[in-house]
Amino acid sequence: MRKLALVLVSVILVAFVSGCVSTGSPGASNVTSGSHTGTTTPVASGPKLYTTEELLEKMKEIEQFTYFENTSLKLTMNLAVGNLTQSENITIIYRKAGYVDLKDREASINITTVTFPGGASVFTRQIVKGNDIYIFASGSWIKLTNATSKLNVSKILNFTWEYNTVSFAMKYLKRKPSNVSYANGTELLYYPITKEDLEAIASAFLGSNTNVSLNVTNGILELRFRNGTFVGGRMAYRIEMTLRTVQPTGTPVEVHEVGHVYDEFVVKDINVKKPVHVPASYRA
């Protein structure tokens, strides 16, 4: 049953992309409150705190960036196969290293996925070039199309450019943060993630599987700036998934999982142009 459970988990999470992580702010100090808009608020004998307007203007200058991201899903799974039931804790770790060019609409992302218990590791790579998406998995490249992948490629592209690290951060900088603090030379801004955005992020888990129901709540986003420059952030939210299917023998299967997603990312090499090449050979 464990093998079946992990297979079903991979089905649920196969389309996960994502991203952008903790429900609190450990290590933060010198908390300030207020709208964080308008006139810049100086800290006595300390560094300048930038307004959201100033931070947003600086972020609008970003055309390319590199990011490193660690995402963990900690889930409690209840598996029912016919009259048999099993409960197990599962952790899935995603490690991403990516480059995104917002100006030329291209990206290159390496993803390593490790699943526990067991420690099985899978490497994939994504290339986005204009309106085309290429995926490297199981030793070969595949070009995604609506027909062959049963996925809406345009929807994936729209998600990529709206919810990449920088675009997602800019979206929230236009709003009033729920809290602002300063720690270790870094300005920290916190935002509750809207239901609309949580649902959009969560939809990446579903892929083309219509047998999965998914609900996400309690989303919190932390954005980090150092000397007014975007350097990364964290995000967290609660996730609940249910998958119902039937084995070839006719036995009904239900997987119900509840847990949390924690994500932390670092942004580097801002406006450093890097090449993104289409794979020399691929299957369509």
PDB file of C-alpha atoms in Angstrom:
ATOM      1  CA  MET A   1       0.000   0.000   0.000  1.00  0.00           C
ATOM      2  CA  ARG A   2       2.909   2.343   0.692  1.00  0.00           C
ATOM      3  CA  LYS A   3       4.102   2.049  -2.912  1.00  0.00           C
ATOM      4  CA  LEU A   4       0.604   2.805  -4.173  1.00  0.00           C
ATOM      5  CA  ALA A   5       0.331   5.770  -1.822  1.00  0.00           C
ATOM      6  CA  LEU A   6       3.573   7.337  -3.052  1.00  0.00           C
ATOM      7  CA  VAL A   7       2.526   6.807  -6.668  1.00  0.00           C
ATOM      8  CA  LEU A   8      -0.752   8.575  -6.001  1.00  0.00           C
ATOM      9  CA  VAL A   9       1.058  11.394  -4.227  1.00  0.00           C
ATOM     10  CA  SER A  10       3.266  11.884  -7.283  1.00  0.00           C
ATOM     11  CA  VAL A  11       0.154  11.996  -9.476  1.00  0.00           C
ATOM     12  CA  ILE A  12      -1.329  14.733  -7.321  1.00  0.00           C
ATOM     13  CA  LEU A  13       1.881  16.771  -7.254  1.00  0.00           C
ATOM     14  CA  VAL A  14       3.264  16.104 -10.735  1.00  0.00           C
ATOM     15  CA  ALA A  15       2.476  19.593 -12.048  1.00  0.00           C
ATOM     16  CA  PHE A  16       3.765  21.520  -9.046  1.00  0.00           C
ATOM     17  CA  VAL A  17       5.624  24.688  -9.959  1.00  0.00           C
ATOM     18  CA  SER A  18       5.860  27.375  -8.006  1.00  0.00           C
ATOM     19  CA  GLY A  19       6.444  29.408  -5.863  1.00  0.00           C
ATOM     20  CA  CYS A  20       7.098  31.792  -3.461  1.00  0.00           C
ATOM     21  CA  VAL A  21       6.831  30.716   3.374  1.00  0.00           C
ATOM     22  CA  SER A  22       6.879  30.700   7.107  1.00  0.00           C
ATOM     23  CA  THR A  23       3.970  31.720   9.200  1.00  0.00           C
ATOM     24  CA  GLY A  24       6.170  33.710  11.513  1.00  0.00           C
ATOM     25  CA  SER A  25       9.233  35.903  11.443  1.00  0.00           C
ATOM     26  CA  PRO A  26      11.926  34.296  13.605  1.00  0.00           C
ATOM     27  CA  GLY A  27      14.822  36.576  14.370  1.00  0.00           C
ATOM     28  CA  ALA A  28      12.966  39.781  13.468  1.00  0.00           C
ATOM     29  CA  SER A  29      13.357  42.843  15.646  1.00  0.00           C
ATOM     30  CA  ASN A  30      12.634  46.564  15.679  1.00  0.00           C
ATOM     31  CA  VAL A  31       9.087  45.984  14.468  1.00  0.00           C
ATOM     32  CA  THR A  32       7.406  49.011  12.967  1.00  0.00           C
ATOM     33  CA  SER A  33       3.740  49.442  12.195  1.00  0.00           C
ATOM     34  CA  GLY A  34       1.664  51.669   9.998  1.00  0.00           C
ATOM     35  CA  SER A  35       0.874  51.893   6.313  1.00  0.00           C
ATOM     36  CA  HIS A  36       4.516  51.789   5.212  1.00  0.00           C
ATOM     37  CA  THR A  37       3.553  54.185   2.448  1.00  0.00           C
ATOM     38  CA  GLY A  38       4.191  57.862   1.857  1.00  0.00           C
ATOM     39  CA  THR A  39       7.157  59.496   3.568  1.00  0.00           C
ATOM     40  CA  THR A  40      10.115  57.222   4.287  1.00  0.00           C
ATOM     41  CA  THR A  41      10.344  56.296   7.971  1.00  0.00           C
ATOM     42  CA  PRO A  42      13.918  56.500   9.275  1.00  0.00           C
ATOM     43  CA  VAL A  43      15.160  54.353  12.148  1.00  0.00           C
ATOM     44  CA  ALA A  44      17.123  56.322  14.720  1.00  0.00           C
ATOM     45  CA  SER A  45      20.876  55.786  14.210  1.00  0.00           C
ATOM     46  CA  GLY A  46      20.051  52.994  11.816  1.00  0.00           C
ATOM     47  CA  PRO A  47      19.526  52.231   8.148  1.00  0.00           C
ATOM     48  CA  LYS A  48      16.850  53.751   5.985  1.00  0.00           C
ATOM     49  CA  LEU A  49      13.544  51.912   5.701  1.00  0.00           C
ATOM     50  CA  TYR A  50      12.121  52.237   2.204  1.00  0.00           C
ATOM     51  CA  THR A  51       8.465  52.822   1.455  1.00  0.00           C
ATOM     52  CA  THR A  52       6.559  50.276  -0.594  1.00  0.00           C
ATOM     53  CA  GLU A  53       6.409  52.843  -3.403  1.00  0.00           C
ATOM     54  CA  GLU A  54      10.198  53.141  -3.429  1.00  0.00           C
ATOM     55  CA  LEU A  55      10.661  49.375  -3.324  1.00  0.00           C
ATOM     56  CA  LEU A  56       8.170  48.886  -6.136  1.00  0.00           C
ATOM     57  CA  GLU A  57       9.910  51.438  -8.334  1.00  0.00           C
ATOM     58  CA  LYS A  58      13.232  49.651  -7.841  1.00  0.00           C
ATOM     59  CA  MET A  59      11.640  46.294  -8.665  1.00  0.00           C
ATOM     60  CA  LYS A  60      10.180  47.662 -11.889  1.00  0.00           C
ATOM     61  CA  GLU A  61      13.778  47.945 -13.103  1.00  0.00           C
ATOM     62  CA  ILE A  62      14.312  44.166 -12.871  1.00  0.00           C
ATOM     63  CA  GLU A  63      14.460  42.524 -16.301  1.00  0.00           C
ATOM     64  CA  GLN A  64      16.372  39.320 -15.480  1.00  0.00           C
ATOM     65  CA  PHE A  65      17.124  37.463 -12.266  1.00  0.00           C
ATOM     66  CA  THR A  66      18.394  34.156 -10.904  1.00  0.00           C
ATOM     67  CA  TYR A  67      16.741  32.458  -7.954  1.00  0.00           C
ATOM     68  CA  PHE A  68      17.285  29.510  -5.634  1.00  0.00           C
ATOM     69  CA  GLU A  69      14.267  28.001  -3.921  1.00  0.00           C
ATOM     70  CA  ASN A  70      13.603  25.293  -1.347  1.00  0.00           C
ATOM     71  CA  THR A  71      10.028  24.077  -0.893  1.00  0.00           C
ATOM     72  CA  SER A  72       8.851  21.437   1.564  1.00  0.00           C
ATOM     73  CA  LEU A  73       5.436  19.775   1.746  1.00  0.00           C
ATOM     74  CA  LYS A  74       4.758  18.047   5.041  1.00  0.00           C
ATOM     75  CA  LEU A  75       1.609  15.958   4.761  1.00  0.00           C
ATOM     76  CA  THR A  76      -0.369  13.462   6.794  1.00  0.00           C
ATOM     77  CA  MET A  77      -1.852  10.966   4.373  1.00  0.00           C
ATOM     78  CA  ASN A  78      -4.833   8.697   4.930  1.00  0.00           C
ATOM     79  CA  LEU A  79      -5.135   6.013   2.248  1.00  0.00           C
ATOM     80  CA  ALA A  80      -8.227   3.840   1.816  1.00  0.00           C
ATOM     81  CA  VAL A  81      -8.131   0.958  -0.679  1.00  0.00           C
ATOM     82  CA  GLY A  82     -11.400  -0.919  -0.502  1.00  0.00           C
ATOM     83  CA  ASN A  83     -11.847  -1.832   3.175  1.00  0.00           C
ATOM     84  CA  LEU A  84      -8.156  -1.379   4.016  1.00  0.00           C
ATOM     85  CA  THR A  85      -6.862   1.896   5.485  1.00  0.00           C
ATOM     86  CA  GLN A  86      -3.403   3.263   6.191  1.00  0.00           C
ATOM     87  CA  SER A  87      -2.058   6.495   7.675  1.00  0.00           C
ATOM     88  CA  GLU A  88       1.421   7.837   7.001  1.00  0.00           C
ATOM     89  CA  ASN A  89       3.441  11.048   7.214  1.00  0.00           C
ATOM     90  CA  ILE A  90       5.030  12.152   3.947  1.00  0.00           C
ATOM     91  CA  THR A  91       7.538  14.910   3.197  1.00  0.00           C
ATOM     92  CA  ILE A  92       8.333  16.128  -0.312  1.00  0.00           C
ATOM     93  CA  ILE A  93      11.277  18.472  -0.880  1.00  0.00           C
ATOM     94  CA  TYR A  94      11.686  20.594  -4.015  1.00  0.00           C
ATOM     95  CA  ARG A  95      15.017  22.283  -4.727  1.00  0.00           C
ATOM     96  CA  LYS A  96      14.970  24.733  -7.613  1.00  0.00           C
ATOM     97  CA  ALA A  97      17.663  26.756  -9.341  1.00  0.00           C
ATOM     98  CA  GLY A  98      16.258  29.010 -12.011  1.00  0.00           C
ATOM     99  CA  TYR A  99      16.863  31.926 -14.326  1.00  0.00           C
ATOM    100  CA  VAL A 100      14.004  34.139 -15.526  1.00  0.00           C
ATOM    101  CA  ASP A 101      14.118  36.818 -18.212  1.00  0.00           C
ATOM    102  CA  LEU A 102      10.998  38.951 -17.855  1.00  0.00           C
ATOM    103  CA  LYS A 103      11.888  41.173 -20.808  1.00  0.00           C
ATOM    104  CA  ASP A 104      12.415  38.440 -23.418  1.00  0.00           C
ATOM    105  CA  ARG A 105       9.960  35.966 -21.840  1.00  0.00           C
ATOM    106  CA  GLU A 106      12.318  33.052 -21.363  1.00  0.00           C
ATOM    107  CA  ALA A 107      13.372  30.913 -18.430  1.00  0.00           C
ATOM    108  CA  SER A 108      15.498  27.916 -17.467  1.00  0.00           C
ATOM    109  CA  ILE A 109      14.703  26.031 -14.244  1.00  0.00           C
ATOM    110  CA  ASN A 110      16.305  22.924 -12.717  1.00  0.00           C
ATOM    111  CA  ILE A 111      14.190  21.026 -10.185  1.00  0.00           C
ATOM    112  CA  THR A 112      15.204  18.180  -7.881  1.00  0.00           C
ATOM    113  CA  THR A 113      12.352  16.444  -6.036  1.00  0.00           C
ATOM    114  CA  VAL A 114      13.010  14.152  -3.056  1.00  0.00           C
ATOM    115  CA  THR A 115      10.205  12.153  -1.397  1.00  0.00           C
ATOM    116  CA  PHE A 116      10.282  10.675   2.116  1.00  0.00           C
ATOM    117  CA  PRO A 117       9.992   8.013   3.420  1.00  0.00           C
ATOM    118  CA  GLY A 118      12.338   6.320   1.020  1.00  0.00           C
ATOM    119  CA  GLY A 119      14.355   9.284  -0.229  1.00  0.00           C
ATOM    120  CA  ALA A 120      13.534   8.751  -3.913  1.00  0.00           C
ATOM    121  CA  SER A 121      14.991  11.580  -5.995  1.00  0.00           C
ATOM    122  CA  VAL A 122      13.822  12.851  -9.397  1.00  0.00           C
ATOM    123  CA  PHE A 123      15.480  15.529 -11.548  1.00  0.00           C
ATOM    124  CA  THR A 124      13.579  17.585 -14.103  1.00  0.00           C
ATOM    125  CA  ARG A 125      14.332  20.702 -16.119  1.00  0.00           C
ATOM    126  CA  GLN A 126      12.072  23.300 -17.684  1.00  0.00           C
ATOM    127  CA  ILE A 127      12.881  25.630 -20.575  1.00  0.00           C
ATOM    128  CA  VAL A 128      10.524  28.444 -21.541  1.00  0.00           C
ATOM    129  CA  LYS A 129      11.260  30.230 -24.800  1.00  0.00           C
ATOM    130  CA  GLY A 130       8.626  32.655 -26.003  1.00  0.00           C
ATOM    131  CA  ASN A 131       5.384  30.708 -26.219  1.00  0.00           C
ATOM    132  CA  ASP A 132       7.036  27.280 -26.043  1.00  0.00           C
ATOM    133  CA  ILE A 133       7.704  25.081 -23.008  1.00  0.00           C
ATOM    134  CA  TYR A 134      10.158  22.171 -22.945  1.00  0.00           C
ATOM    135  CA  ILE A 135      10.440  19.618 -20.134  1.00  0.00           C
ATOM    136  CA  PHE A 136      13.377  17.279 -19.470  1.00  0.00           C
ATOM    137  CA  ALA A 137      12.374  14.153 -17.543  1.00  0.00           C
ATOM    138  CA  SER A 138      13.359  10.477 -17.579  1.00  0.00           C
ATOM    139  CA  GLY A 139      16.313  11.177 -19.843  1.00  0.00           C
ATOM    140  CA  SER A 140      14.610  13.006 -22.727  1.00  0.00           C
ATOM    141  CA  TRP A 141      13.162  16.373 -23.715  1.00  0.00           C
ATOM    142  CA  ILE A 142       9.485  16.875 -24.459  1.00  0.00           C
ATOM    143  CA  LYS A 143       7.846  19.945 -25.965  1.00  0.00           C
ATOM    144  CA  LEU A 144       4.532  20.578 -24.233  1.00  0.00           C
ATOM    145  CA  THR A 145       1.475  20.977 -26.428  1.00  0.00           C
ATOM    146  CA  ASN A 146      -2.208  21.020 -25.566  1.00  0.00           C
ATOM    147  CA  ALA A 147      -2.743  17.790 -27.507  1.00  0.00           C
ATOM    148  CA  THR A 148       0.172  15.660 -26.309  1.00  0.00           C
ATOM    149  CA  SER A 149       0.365  16.793 -22.668  1.00  0.00           C
ATOM    150  CA  LYS A 150      -3.361  17.342 -22.081  1.00  0.00           C
ATOM    151  CA  LEU A 151      -2.377  20.627 -20.432  1.00  0.00           C
ATOM    152  CA  ASN A 152      -3.335  24.168 -21.350  1.00  0.00           C
ATOM    153  CA  VAL A 153       0.044  25.551 -22.414  1.00  0.00           C
ATOM    154  CA  SER A 154      -1.222  29.150 -22.561  1.00  0.00           C
ATOM    155  CA  LYS A 155      -2.479  28.841 -18.998  1.00  0.00           C
ATOM    156  CA  ILE A 156       0.908  27.545 -17.850  1.00  0.00           C
ATOM    157  CA  LEU A 157       2.679  30.437 -19.582  1.00  0.00           C
ATOM    158  CA  ASN A 158       0.335  32.996 -18.016  1.00  0.00           C
ATOM    159  CA  PHE A 159       0.953  31.441 -14.611  1.00  0.00           C
ATOM    160  CA  THR A 160       4.713  31.538 -15.190  1.00  0.00           C
ATOM    161  CA  TRP A 161       4.786  35.247 -15.902  1.00  0.00           C
ATOM    162  CA  GLU A 162       2.248  36.276 -13.255  1.00  0.00           C
ATOM    163  CA  TYR A 163       3.494  34.107 -10.387  1.00  0.00           C
ATOM    164  CA  ASN A 164       7.254  34.070 -10.849  1.00  0.00           C
ATOM    165  CA  THR A 165       9.156  35.344  -7.825  1.00  0.00           C
ATOM    166  CA  VAL A 166       9.572  38.953  -8.932  1.00  0.00           C
ATOM    167  CA  SER A 167       6.142  39.468 -10.528  1.00  0.00           C
ATOM    168  CA  PHE A 168       4.398  37.950  -7.510  1.00  0.00           C
ATOM    169  CA  ALA A 169       6.349  40.197  -5.121  1.00  0.00           C
ATOM    170  CA  MET A 170       5.536  43.295  -7.189  1.00  0.00           C
ATOM    171  CA  LYS A 171       1.847  42.396  -7.077  1.00  0.00           C
ATOM    172  CA  TYR A 172       1.853  42.508  -3.284  1.00  0.00           C
ATOM    173  CA  LEU A 173       4.047  45.580  -2.985  1.00  0.00           C
ATOM    174  CA  LYS A 174       1.098  47.509  -4.428  1.00  0.00           C
ATOM    175  CA  ARG A 175      -0.812  46.684  -1.228  1.00  0.00           C
ATOM    176  CA  LYS A 176      -0.487  47.663   2.390  1.00  0.00           C
ATOM    177  CA  PRO A 177       1.615  45.134   4.348  1.00  0.00           C
ATOM    178  CA  SER A 178       0.117  43.627   7.494  1.00  0.00           C
ATOM    179  CA  ASN A 179       3.436  44.092   9.285  1.00  0.00           C
ATOM    180  CA  VAL A 180       6.913  45.507   8.694  1.00  0.00           C
ATOM    181  CA  SER A 181      10.091  44.679  10.606  1.00  0.00           C
ATOM    182  CA  TYR A 182      13.856  44.961  10.343  1.00  0.00           C
ATOM    183  CA  ALA A 183      16.332  42.190  11.176  1.00  0.00           C
ATOM    184  CA  ASN A 184      19.996  41.559  10.397  1.00  0.00           C
ATOM    185  CA  GLY A 185      20.194  44.357   7.840  1.00  0.00           C
ATOM    186  CA  THR A 186      17.063  43.203   6.038  1.00  0.00           C
ATOM    187  CA  GLU A 187      13.700  44.941   5.731  1.00  0.00           C
ATOM    188  CA  LEU A 188      10.827  42.441   6.055  1.00  0.00           C
ATOM    189  CA  LEU A 189       7.298  42.988   4.755  1.00  0.00           C
ATOM    190  CA  TYR A 190       4.405  40.607   5.477  1.00  0.00           C
ATOM    191  CA  TYR A 191       1.203  40.064   3.526  1.00  0.00           C
ATOM    192  CA  PRO A 192      -1.749  37.686   3.811  1.00  0.00           C
ATOM    193  CA  ILE A 193      -2.110  35.888   0.483  1.00  0.00           C
ATOM    194  CA  THR A 194      -5.506  36.375  -1.132  1.00  0.00           C
ATOM    195  CA  LYS A 195      -7.863  33.475  -1.743  1.00  0.00           C
ATOM    196  CA  GLU A 196      -7.613  34.105  -5.485  1.00  0.00           C
ATOM    197  CA  ASP A 197      -3.832  33.802  -5.477  1.00  0.00           C
ATOM    198  CA  LEU A 198      -3.857  30.763  -3.199  1.00  0.00           C
ATOM    199  CA  GLU A 199      -6.235  29.008  -5.560  1.00  0.00           C
ATOM    200  CA  ALA A 200      -4.078  29.940  -8.562  1.00  0.00           C
ATOM    201  CA  ILE A 201      -0.937  28.628  -6.849  1.00  0.00           C
ATOM    202  CA  ALA A 202      -2.722  25.482  -5.708  1.00  0.00           C
ATOM    203  CA  SER A 203      -4.051  24.774  -9.198  1.00  0.00           C
ATOM    204  CA  ALA A 204      -0.473  23.969 -10.191  1.00  0.00           C
ATOM    205  CA  PHE A 205      -0.778  20.819  -8.074  1.00  0.00           C
ATOM    206  CA  LEU A 206      -3.778  19.544  -9.989  1.00  0.00           C
ATOM    207  CA  GLY A 207      -2.379  19.387 -13.500  1.00  0.00           C
ATOM    208  CA  SER A 208      -4.886  17.627 -15.721  1.00  0.00           C
ATOM    209  CA  ASN A 209      -6.188  15.312 -12.984  1.00  0.00           C
ATOM    210  CA  THR A 210      -9.865  16.144 -12.489  1.00  0.00           C
ATOM    211  CA  ASN A 211     -10.235  13.513  -9.752  1.00  0.00           C
ATOM    212  CA  VAL A 212      -8.377  15.708  -7.259  1.00  0.00           C
ATOM    213  CA  SER A 213     -10.018  18.279  -5.012  1.00  0.00           C
ATOM    214  CA  LEU A 214      -7.706  20.776  -3.376  1.00  0.00           C
ATOM    215  CA  ASN A 215      -8.148  23.514  -0.765  1.00  0.00           C
ATOM    216  CA  VAL A 216      -5.546  25.981   0.488  1.00  0.00           C
ATOM    217  CA  THR A 217      -5.836  28.473   3.341  1.00  0.00           C
ATOM    218  CA  ASN A 218      -3.813  30.581   5.793  1.00  0.00           C
ATOM    219  CA  GLY A 219      -1.367  31.917   3.217  1.00  0.00           C
ATOM    220  CA  ILE A 220       1.358  34.289   4.437  1.00  0.00           C
ATOM    221  CA  LEU A 221       3.997  35.949   2.260  1.00  0.00           C
ATOM    222  CA  GLU A 222       7.219  37.518   3.516  1.00  0.00           C
ATOM    223  CA  LEU A 223       9.276  39.765   1.208  1.00  0.00           C
ATOM    224  CA  ARG A 224      12.889  40.645   2.005  1.00  0.00           C
ATOM    225  CA  PHE A 225      14.802  43.737   0.927  1.00  0.00           C
ATOM    226  CA  ARG A 226      18.360  44.801   1.676  1.00  0.00           C
ATOM    227  CA  ASN A 227      19.237  48.446   1.032  1.00  0.00           C
ATOM    228  CA  GLY A 228      16.051  48.653  -1.027  1.00  0.00           C
ATOM    229  CA  THR A 229      17.004  45.689  -3.229  1.00  0.00           C
ATOM    230  CA  PHE A 230      14.815  42.598  -3.436  1.00  0.00           C
ATOM    231  CA  VAL A 231      16.773  39.607  -2.091  1.00  0.00           C
ATOM    232  CA  GLY A 232      14.101  36.947  -1.552  1.00  0.00           C
ATOM    233  CA  GLY A 233      11.402  35.881   0.848  1.00  0.00           C
ATOM    234  CA  ARG A 234       9.287  33.114   2.299  1.00  0.00           C
ATOM    235  CA  MET A 235       5.748  31.807   2.009  1.00  0.00           C
ATOM    236  CA  ALA A 236       3.558  29.314   3.846  1.00  0.00           C
ATOM    237  CA  TYR A 237       0.041  27.961   3.544  1.00  0.00           C
ATOM    238  CA  ARG A 238      -2.127  25.046   4.635  1.00  0.00           C
ATOM    239  CA  ILE A 239      -3.055  22.486   2.007  1.00  0.00           C
ATOM    240  CA  GLU A 240      -5.690  19.749   1.838  1.00  0.00           C
ATOM    241  CA  MET A 241      -5.983  17.307  -1.071  1.00  0.00           C
ATOM    242  CA  THR A 242      -8.312  14.426  -1.846  1.00  0.00           C
ATOM    243  CA  LEU A 243      -7.845  12.023  -4.747  1.00  0.00           C
ATOM    244  CA  ARG A 244     -10.510   9.468  -5.665  1.00  0.00           C
ATOM    245  CA  THR A 245      -9.856   6.831  -8.287  1.00  0.00           C
ATOM    246  CA  VAL A 246     -10.532   3.168  -9.057  1.00  0.00           C
ATOM    247  CA  GLN A 247      -8.027   0.354  -9.521  1.00  0.00           C
ATOM    248  CA  PRO A 248      -8.226  -1.829 -12.681  1.00  0.00           C
ATOM    249  CA  THR A 249      -9.830  -4.490 -10.466  1.00  0.00           C
ATOM    250  CA  GLY A 250     -12.659  -2.092  -9.640  1.00  0.00           C
ATOM    251  CA  THR A 251     -11.497  -1.456  -6.074  1.00  0.00           C
ATOM    252  CA  PRO A 252     -12.129   2.180  -5.047  1.00  0.00           C
ATOM    253  CA  VAL A 253      -9.140   4.189  -3.804  1.00  0.00           C
ATOM    254  CA  GLU A 254      -9.205   7.436  -1.821  1.00  0.00           C
ATOM    255  CA  VAL A 255      -6.174   9.429  -0.727  1.00  0.00           C
ATOM    256  CA  HIS A 256      -6.753  12.302   1.695  1.00  0.00           C
ATOM    257  CA  GLU A 257      -3.810  14.496   2.676  1.00  0.00           C
ATOM    258  CA  VAL A 258      -3.579  17.458   5.025  1.00  0.00           C
ATOM    259  CA  GLY A 259      -0.471  19.481   5.773  1.00  0.00           C
ATOM    260  CA  HIS A 260       1.536  22.631   5.126  1.00  0.00           C
ATOM    261  CA  VAL A 261       3.724  24.033   2.397  1.00  0.00           C
ATOM    262  CA  TYR A 262       6.825  26.015   3.405  1.00  0.00           C
ATOM    263  CA  ASP A 263       8.879  27.825   0.789  1.00  0.00           C
ATOM    264  CA  GLU A 264      11.994  30.001   0.992  1.00  0.00           C
ATOM    265  CA  PHE A 265      13.741  31.642  -1.949  1.00  0.00           C
ATOM    266  CA  VAL A 266      16.770  33.824  -2.656  1.00  0.00           C
ATOM    267  CA  VAL A 267      17.077  36.227  -5.605  1.00  0.00           C
ATOM    268  CA  LYS A 268      20.517  36.991  -7.094  1.00  0.00           C
ATOM    269  CA  ASP A 269      22.199  38.278 -10.264  1.00  0.00           C
ATOM    270  CA  ILE A 270      19.540  40.903 -10.948  1.00  0.00           C
ATOM    271  CA  ASN A 271      19.718  42.212 -14.531  1.00  0.00           C
ATOM    272  CA  VAL A 272      22.477  39.792 -15.460  1.00  0.00           C
ATOM    273  CA  LYS A 273      21.589  38.468 -18.920  1.00  0.00           C
ATOM    274  CA  LYS A 274      22.112  34.711 -19.404  1.00  0.00           C
ATOM    275  CA  PRO A 275      21.515  32.499 -22.452  1.00  0.00           C
ATOM    276  CA  VAL A 276      18.475  30.212 -22.670  1.00  0.00           C
ATOM    277  CA  HIS A 277      18.718  27.610 -25.431  1.00  0.00           C
ATOM    278  CA  VAL A 278      16.026  25.424 -26.959  1.00  0.00           C
ATOM    279  CA  PRO A 279      16.939  21.701 -26.609  1.00  0.00           C
ATOM    280  CA  ALA A 280      18.790  20.360 -29.648  1.00  0.00           C
ATOM    281  CA  SER A 281      16.298  17.481 -29.909  1.00  0.00           C
ATOM    282  CA  TYR A 282      12.944  16.822 -28.308  1.00  0.00           C
ATOM    283  CA  ARG A 283       9.660  14.954 -28.697  1.00  0.00           C
ATOM    284  CA  ALA A 284       6.455  16.886 -29.343  1.00  0.00           C
TER     285      ALA A 284
END
